[in-house]
Tab-separated table of C-alpha atoms and ligand atoms in Angstrom:
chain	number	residue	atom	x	y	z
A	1	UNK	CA	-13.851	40.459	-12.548
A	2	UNK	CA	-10.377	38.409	-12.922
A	3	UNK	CA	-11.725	36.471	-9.336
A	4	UNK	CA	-15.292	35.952	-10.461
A	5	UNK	CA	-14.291	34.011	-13.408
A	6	UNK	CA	-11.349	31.954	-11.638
A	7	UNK	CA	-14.208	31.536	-8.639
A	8	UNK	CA	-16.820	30.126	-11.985
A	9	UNK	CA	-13.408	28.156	-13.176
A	10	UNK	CA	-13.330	26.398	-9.829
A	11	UNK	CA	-16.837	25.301	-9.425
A	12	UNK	CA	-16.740	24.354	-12.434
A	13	UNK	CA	-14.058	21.852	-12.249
A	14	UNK	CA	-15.411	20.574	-8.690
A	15	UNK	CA	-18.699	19.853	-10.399
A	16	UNK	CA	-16.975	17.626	-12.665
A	17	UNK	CA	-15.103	16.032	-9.640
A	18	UNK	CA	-11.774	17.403	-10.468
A	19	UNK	CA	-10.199	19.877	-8.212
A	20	UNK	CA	-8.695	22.681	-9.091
A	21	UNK	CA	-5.313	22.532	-8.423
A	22	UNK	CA	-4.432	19.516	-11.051
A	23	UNK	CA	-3.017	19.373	-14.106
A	24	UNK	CA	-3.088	15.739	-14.628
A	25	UNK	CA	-3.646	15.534	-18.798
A	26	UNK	CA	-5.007	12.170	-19.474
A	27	UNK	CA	-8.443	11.101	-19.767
A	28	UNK	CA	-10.008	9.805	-16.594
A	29	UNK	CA	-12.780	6.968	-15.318
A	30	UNK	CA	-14.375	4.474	-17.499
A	31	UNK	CA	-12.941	6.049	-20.456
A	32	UNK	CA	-9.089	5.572	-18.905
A	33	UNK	CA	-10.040	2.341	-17.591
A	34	UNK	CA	-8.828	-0.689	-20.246
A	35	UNK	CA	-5.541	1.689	-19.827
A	36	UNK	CA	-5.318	1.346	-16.580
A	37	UNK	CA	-6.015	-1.866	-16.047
A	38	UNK	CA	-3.111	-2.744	-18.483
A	39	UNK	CA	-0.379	-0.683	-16.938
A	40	UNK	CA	-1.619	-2.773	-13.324
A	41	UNK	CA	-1.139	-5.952	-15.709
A	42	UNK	CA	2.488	-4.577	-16.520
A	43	UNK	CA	3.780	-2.870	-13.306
A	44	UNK	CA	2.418	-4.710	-10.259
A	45	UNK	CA	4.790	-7.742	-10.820
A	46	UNK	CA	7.439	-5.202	-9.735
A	47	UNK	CA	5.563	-3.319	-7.482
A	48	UNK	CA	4.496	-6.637	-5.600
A	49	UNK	CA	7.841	-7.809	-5.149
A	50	UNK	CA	9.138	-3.984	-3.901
A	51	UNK	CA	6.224	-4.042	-1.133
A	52	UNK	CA	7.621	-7.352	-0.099
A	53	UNK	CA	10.526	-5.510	0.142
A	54	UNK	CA	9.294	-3.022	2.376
A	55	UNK	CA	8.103	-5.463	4.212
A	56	UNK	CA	4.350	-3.897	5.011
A	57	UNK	CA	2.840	-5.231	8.184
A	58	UNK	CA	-0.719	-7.210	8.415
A	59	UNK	CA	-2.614	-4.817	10.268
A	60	UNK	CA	-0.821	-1.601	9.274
A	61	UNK	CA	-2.543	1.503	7.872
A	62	UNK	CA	-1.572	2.857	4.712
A	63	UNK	CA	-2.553	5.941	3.026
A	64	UNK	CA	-2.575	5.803	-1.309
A	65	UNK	CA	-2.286	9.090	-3.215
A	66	UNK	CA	-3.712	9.508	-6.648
A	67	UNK	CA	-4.515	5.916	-6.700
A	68	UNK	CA	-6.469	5.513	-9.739
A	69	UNK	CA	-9.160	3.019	-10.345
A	70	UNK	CA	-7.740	1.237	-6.940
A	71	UNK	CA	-6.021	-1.458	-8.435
A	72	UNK	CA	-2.540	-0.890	-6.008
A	73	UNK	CA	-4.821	-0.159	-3.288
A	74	UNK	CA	-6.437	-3.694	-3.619
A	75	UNK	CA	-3.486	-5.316	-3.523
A	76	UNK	CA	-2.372	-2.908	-0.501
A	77	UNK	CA	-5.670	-3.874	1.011
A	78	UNK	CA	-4.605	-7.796	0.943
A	79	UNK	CA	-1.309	-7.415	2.568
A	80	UNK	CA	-2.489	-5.325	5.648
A	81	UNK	CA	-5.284	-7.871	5.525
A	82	UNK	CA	-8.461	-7.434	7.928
A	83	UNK	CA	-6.922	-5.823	10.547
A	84	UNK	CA	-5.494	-3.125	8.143
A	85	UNK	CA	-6.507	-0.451	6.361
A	86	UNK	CA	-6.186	1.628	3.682
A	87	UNK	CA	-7.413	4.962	2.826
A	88	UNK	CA	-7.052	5.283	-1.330
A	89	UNK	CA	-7.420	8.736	-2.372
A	90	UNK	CA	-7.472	10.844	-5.846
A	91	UNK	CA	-7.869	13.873	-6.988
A	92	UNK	CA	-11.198	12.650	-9.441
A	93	UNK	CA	-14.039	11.432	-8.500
A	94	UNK	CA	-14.962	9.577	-11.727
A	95	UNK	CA	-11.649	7.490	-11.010
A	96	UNK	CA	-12.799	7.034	-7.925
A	97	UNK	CA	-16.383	5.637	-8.794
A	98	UNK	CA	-14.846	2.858	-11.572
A	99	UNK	CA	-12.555	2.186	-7.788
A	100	UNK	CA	-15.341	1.457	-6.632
A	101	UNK	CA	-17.600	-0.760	-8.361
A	102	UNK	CA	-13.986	-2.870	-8.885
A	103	UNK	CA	-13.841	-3.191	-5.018
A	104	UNK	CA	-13.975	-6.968	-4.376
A	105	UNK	CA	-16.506	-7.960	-1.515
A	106	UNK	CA	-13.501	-9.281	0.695
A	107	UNK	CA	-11.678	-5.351	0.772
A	108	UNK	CA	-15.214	-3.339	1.090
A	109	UNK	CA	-14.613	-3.174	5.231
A	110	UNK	CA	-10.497	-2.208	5.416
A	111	UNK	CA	-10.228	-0.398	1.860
A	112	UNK	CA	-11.785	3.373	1.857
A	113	UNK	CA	-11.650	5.332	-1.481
A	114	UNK	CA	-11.916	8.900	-1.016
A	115	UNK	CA	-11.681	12.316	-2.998
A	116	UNK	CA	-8.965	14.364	-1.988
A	117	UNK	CA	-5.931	15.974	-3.568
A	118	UNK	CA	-2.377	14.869	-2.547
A	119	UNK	CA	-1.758	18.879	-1.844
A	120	UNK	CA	-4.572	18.894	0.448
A	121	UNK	CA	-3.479	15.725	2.262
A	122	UNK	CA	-2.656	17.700	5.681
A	123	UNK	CA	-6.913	17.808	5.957
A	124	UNK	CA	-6.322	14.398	7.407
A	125	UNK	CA	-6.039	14.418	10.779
A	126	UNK	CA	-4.585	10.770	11.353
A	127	UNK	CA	-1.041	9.333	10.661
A	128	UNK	CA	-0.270	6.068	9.016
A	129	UNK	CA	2.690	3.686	8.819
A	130	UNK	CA	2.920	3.387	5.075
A	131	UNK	CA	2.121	6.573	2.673
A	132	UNK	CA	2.557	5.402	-1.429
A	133	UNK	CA	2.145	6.626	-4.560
A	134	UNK	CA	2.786	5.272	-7.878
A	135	UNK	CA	2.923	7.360	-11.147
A	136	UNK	CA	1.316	10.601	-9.642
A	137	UNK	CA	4.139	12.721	-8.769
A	138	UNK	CA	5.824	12.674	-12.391
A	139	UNK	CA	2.584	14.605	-13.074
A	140	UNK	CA	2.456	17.039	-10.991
A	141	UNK	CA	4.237	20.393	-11.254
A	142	UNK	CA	6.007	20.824	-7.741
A	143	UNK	CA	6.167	17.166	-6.072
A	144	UNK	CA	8.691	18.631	-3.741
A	145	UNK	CA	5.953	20.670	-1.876
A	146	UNK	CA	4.267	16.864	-0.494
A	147	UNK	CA	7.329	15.961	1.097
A	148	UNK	CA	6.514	17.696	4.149
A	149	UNK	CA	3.094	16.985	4.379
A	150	UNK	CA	3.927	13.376	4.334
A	151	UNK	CA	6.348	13.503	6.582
A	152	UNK	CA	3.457	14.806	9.118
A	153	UNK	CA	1.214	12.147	8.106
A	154	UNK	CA	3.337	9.024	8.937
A	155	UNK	CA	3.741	7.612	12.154
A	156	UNK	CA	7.438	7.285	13.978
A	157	UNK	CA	8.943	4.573	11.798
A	158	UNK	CA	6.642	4.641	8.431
A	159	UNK	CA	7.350	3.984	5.012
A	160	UNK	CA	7.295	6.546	1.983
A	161	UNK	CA	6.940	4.356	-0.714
A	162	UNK	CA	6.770	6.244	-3.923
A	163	UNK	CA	6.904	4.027	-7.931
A	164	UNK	CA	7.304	6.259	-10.933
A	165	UNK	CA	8.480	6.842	-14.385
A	166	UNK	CA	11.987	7.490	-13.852
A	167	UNK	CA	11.762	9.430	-17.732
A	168	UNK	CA	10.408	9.527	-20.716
A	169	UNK	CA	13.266	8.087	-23.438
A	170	UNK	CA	13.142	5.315	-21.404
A	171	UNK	CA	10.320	4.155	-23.026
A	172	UNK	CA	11.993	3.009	-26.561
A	173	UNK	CA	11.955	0.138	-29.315
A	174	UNK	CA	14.632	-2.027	-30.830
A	175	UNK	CA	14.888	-0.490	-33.621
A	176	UNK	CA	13.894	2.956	-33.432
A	177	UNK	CA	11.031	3.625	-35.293
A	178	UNK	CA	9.026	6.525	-36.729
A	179	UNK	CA	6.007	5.571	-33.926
A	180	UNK	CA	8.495	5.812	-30.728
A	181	UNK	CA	9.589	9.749	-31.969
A	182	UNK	CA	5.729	10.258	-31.921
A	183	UNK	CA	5.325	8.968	-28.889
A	184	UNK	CA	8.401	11.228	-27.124
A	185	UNK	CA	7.046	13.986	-29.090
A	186	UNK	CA	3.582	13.180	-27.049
A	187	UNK	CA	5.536	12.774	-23.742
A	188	UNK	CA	7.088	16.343	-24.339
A	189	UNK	CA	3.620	18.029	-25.260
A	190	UNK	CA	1.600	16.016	-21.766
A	191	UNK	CA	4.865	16.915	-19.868
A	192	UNK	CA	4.225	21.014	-20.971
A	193	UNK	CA	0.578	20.603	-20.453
A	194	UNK	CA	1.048	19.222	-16.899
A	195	UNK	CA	3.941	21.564	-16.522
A	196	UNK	CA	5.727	18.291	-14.688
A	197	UNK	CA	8.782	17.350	-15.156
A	198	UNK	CA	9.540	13.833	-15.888
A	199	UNK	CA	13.181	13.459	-14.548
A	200	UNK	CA	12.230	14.570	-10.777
A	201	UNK	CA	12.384	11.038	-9.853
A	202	UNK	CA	16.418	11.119	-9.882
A	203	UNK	CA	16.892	13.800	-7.671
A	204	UNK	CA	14.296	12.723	-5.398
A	205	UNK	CA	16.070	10.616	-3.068
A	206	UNK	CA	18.505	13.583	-2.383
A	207	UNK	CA	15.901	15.929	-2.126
A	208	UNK	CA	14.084	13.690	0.587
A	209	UNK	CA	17.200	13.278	2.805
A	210	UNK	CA	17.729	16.853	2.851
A	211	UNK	CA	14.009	17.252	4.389
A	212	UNK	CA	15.186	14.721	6.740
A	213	UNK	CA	14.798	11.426	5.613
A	214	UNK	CA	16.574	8.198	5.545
A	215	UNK	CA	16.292	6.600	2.065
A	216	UNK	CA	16.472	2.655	2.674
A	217	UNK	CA	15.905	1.294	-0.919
A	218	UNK	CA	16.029	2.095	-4.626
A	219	UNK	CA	15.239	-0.091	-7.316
A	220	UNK	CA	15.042	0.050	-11.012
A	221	UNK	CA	12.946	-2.241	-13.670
A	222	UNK	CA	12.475	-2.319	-17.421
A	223	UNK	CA	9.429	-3.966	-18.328
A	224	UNK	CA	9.080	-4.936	-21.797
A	225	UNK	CA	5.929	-4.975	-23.882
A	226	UNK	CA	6.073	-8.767	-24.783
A	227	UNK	CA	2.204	-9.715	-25.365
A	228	UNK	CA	-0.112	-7.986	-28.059
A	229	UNK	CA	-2.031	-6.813	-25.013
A	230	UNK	CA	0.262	-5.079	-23.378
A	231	UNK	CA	1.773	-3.436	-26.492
A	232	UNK	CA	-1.808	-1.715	-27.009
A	233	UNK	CA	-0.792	0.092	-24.372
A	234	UNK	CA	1.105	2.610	-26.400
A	235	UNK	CA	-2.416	3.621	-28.228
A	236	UNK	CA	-4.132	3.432	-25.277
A	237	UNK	CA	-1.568	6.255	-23.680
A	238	UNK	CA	-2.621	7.986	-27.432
A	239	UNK	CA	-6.351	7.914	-26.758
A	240	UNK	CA	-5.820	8.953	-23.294
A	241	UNK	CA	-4.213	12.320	-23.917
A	242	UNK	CA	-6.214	12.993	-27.142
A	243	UNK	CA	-8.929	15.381	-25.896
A	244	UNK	CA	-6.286	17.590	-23.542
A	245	UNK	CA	-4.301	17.942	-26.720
A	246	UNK	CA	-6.726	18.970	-28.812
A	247	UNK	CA	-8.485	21.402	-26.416
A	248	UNK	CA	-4.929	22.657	-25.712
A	249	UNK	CA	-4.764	23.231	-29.371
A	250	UNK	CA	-1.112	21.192	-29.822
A	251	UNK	CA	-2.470	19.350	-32.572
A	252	UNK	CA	-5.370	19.431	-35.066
A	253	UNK	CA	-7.303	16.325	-35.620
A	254	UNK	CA	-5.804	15.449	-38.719
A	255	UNK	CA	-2.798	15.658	-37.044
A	256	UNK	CA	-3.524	13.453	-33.959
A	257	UNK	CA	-4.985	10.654	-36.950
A	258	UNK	CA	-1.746	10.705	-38.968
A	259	UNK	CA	0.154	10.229	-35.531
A	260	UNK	CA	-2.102	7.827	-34.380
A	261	UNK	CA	-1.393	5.582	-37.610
A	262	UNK	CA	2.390	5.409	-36.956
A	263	UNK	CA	2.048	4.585	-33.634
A	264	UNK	CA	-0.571	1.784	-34.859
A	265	UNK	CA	2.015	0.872	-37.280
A	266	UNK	CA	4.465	0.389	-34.109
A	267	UNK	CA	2.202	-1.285	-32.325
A	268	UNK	CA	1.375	-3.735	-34.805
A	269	UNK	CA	4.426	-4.520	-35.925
A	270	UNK	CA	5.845	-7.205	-33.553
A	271	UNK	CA	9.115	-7.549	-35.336
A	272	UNK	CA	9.851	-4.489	-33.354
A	273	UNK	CA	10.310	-4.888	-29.442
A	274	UNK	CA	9.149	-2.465	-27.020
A	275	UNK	CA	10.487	-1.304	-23.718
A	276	UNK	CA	8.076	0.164	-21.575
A	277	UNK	CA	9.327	3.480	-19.430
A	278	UNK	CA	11.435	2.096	-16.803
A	279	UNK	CA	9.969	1.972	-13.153
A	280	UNK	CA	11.717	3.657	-10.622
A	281	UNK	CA	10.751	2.617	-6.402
A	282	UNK	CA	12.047	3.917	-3.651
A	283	UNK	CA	11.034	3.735	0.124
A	284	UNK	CA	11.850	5.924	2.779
A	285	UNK	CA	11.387	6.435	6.444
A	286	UNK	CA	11.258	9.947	8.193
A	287	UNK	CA	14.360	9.665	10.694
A	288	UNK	CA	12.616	12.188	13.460
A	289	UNK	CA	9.234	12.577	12.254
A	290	UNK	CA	8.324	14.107	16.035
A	291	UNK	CA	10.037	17.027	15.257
A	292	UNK	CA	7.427	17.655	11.842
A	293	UNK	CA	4.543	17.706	14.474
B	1	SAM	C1	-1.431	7.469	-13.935
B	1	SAM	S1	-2.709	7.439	-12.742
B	1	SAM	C2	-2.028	6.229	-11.599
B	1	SAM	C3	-3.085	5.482	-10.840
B	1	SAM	C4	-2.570	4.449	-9.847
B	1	SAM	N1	-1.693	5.028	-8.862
B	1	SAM	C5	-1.888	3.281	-10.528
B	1	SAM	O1	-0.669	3.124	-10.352
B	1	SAM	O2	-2.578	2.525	-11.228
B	1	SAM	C6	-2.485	8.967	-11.851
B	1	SAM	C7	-3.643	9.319	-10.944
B	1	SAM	O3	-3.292	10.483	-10.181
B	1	SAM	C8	-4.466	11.269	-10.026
B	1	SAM	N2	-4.049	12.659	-9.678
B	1	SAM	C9	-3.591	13.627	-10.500
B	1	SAM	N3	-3.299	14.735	-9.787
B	1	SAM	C10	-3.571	14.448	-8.496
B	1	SAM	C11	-3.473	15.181	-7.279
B	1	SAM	N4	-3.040	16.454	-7.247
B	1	SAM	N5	-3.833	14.570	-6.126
B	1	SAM	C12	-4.295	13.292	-6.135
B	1	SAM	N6	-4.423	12.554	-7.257
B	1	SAM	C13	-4.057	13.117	-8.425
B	1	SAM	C14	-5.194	11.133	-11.338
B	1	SAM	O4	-6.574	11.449	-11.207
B	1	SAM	C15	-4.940	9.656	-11.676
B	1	SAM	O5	-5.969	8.851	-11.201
């Protein structure tokens, strides 16, 4: 009985384009795309710069986990240029269809976006010289268990590149305010929901030399939420997790309006500066990746 209803669970969720073995909380396609699009807005200055860092080759191929609407993989897309490629995956499909209709005409040839969860990443049966991914692990509940996995999927000498949160408090305001405790309580409640843990990011580069890595770089950045675009962010992030909070009954409606008021409040006031949560990057190459064959 206990099967037949996990088994209706499962086709349930794959109808919808999610598979089954996420726990990812916010909202997802169109509806999480203005979001999205402004986190790119914030982050990719500092991702840009790290890739040119890493020093990605024109013609390499990279694999992109939980890659979102595509916006990274775009931008992945132009630095392996036409003799590249890239194969963007995620774990929804609806992300993977507002991917799509943003996929300039110039990428449609050497940029692939395809539904597939990062746990089920050892269905591919090619290796690559860069594997990334940017704010996915921090919501997942045992990012440890891709390490491996990638490790089999990159070719002697390729990059792990992985961008994250590196935790929640980082994201605060000068002064503290009534809206930023709302918004760590909201952290706390996706982070339970997920069941992820948003410190892993620290004790990740340790973690990936013990499985036999070499860690070349780490980096840190702050941004700051210095245009009234980018502060709507903060609501955004709100709106996002609304419906998962609700359904997981952590809040009533009248509840989620009063917080979403203070964290208006925050938002609105610009007398009040916001730091975004700080970005964490680190790249890594496997140091005998023959021996994960
Ligand atoms: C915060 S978004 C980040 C999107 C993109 N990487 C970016 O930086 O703009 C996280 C993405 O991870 C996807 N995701 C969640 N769990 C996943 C899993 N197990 N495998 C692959 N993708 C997953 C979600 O669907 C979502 O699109």
């Amino acid at each position: 009985m206990f099967k037949k209803m996990l088994w209706s669970v499962c086709v349930v969720a794959n109808i919808f384009g999610v598979a089954s073995d996420s726990n990812y909380a916010l909202a997802a396609g169109e509806k999480d795309k203005e979001r999205l699009i402004i986190l790119n807005e914030i982050y990719n200055p500092f991702s840009l710069r790290f890739f040119e860092d890493c020093n990605i080759q024109k013609g390499a191929r990279v694999l992109e986990l939980g890659c979102g609407i595509g916006l990274m993989s775009q931008i992945f897309a132009s630095a392996v240029g036409k003799e590249g490629f890239v194969l963007a995956t995620d774990i929804n499909e609806e992300q993977l269809q507002v991917a799509r209709s943003l996929l300039p005409q110039e990428h449609a040839l050497h940029l692939e976006f395809r539904q597939l969860s990062a746990f089920e990443m050892d269905s591919l049966d090619e290796q690559f010289d860069v594997v990334c991914a940017r704010f996915l692990l921090v919501h997942l509940k045992e990012p440890q268990k891709l390490i491996q996995k990638i490790k089999k999927l990159l070719k002697p000498g390729g990059k792990l590149i992985i961008e994250d949160i590196t935790h929640n408090l980082s994201l605060h305001s000068s002064p503290h305010t009534e809206g930023m405790v709302i918004l760590h309580h909201l952290d706390q409640l996706q982070g339970e929901i997920q069941q992820s843990d948003d410190q892993y990011f620290a004790s990740f580069p340790e973690m990936l030399e013990r499985e036999g890595f070499k860690v070349h770089a780490i980096q840190k950045a702050q941004p700051t939420l210095d245009t009234p675009r980018k502060r709507k962010s903060i609501l955004f992030h709100l709106s996002s997790l609304k419906d998962v909070l609700l359904d997981a009954g952590k809040m009533t409606e009248e509840e989620y309006s009063q917080m979403f008021e203070k964290v208006l409040e925050l938002e609105q006031n610009s007398s009040v500066e916001i730091y975004y949560y700080e970005l964490g990057q680190l790249c890594a190459t496997p140091l005998n990746p023959s021996s994960a064959q």
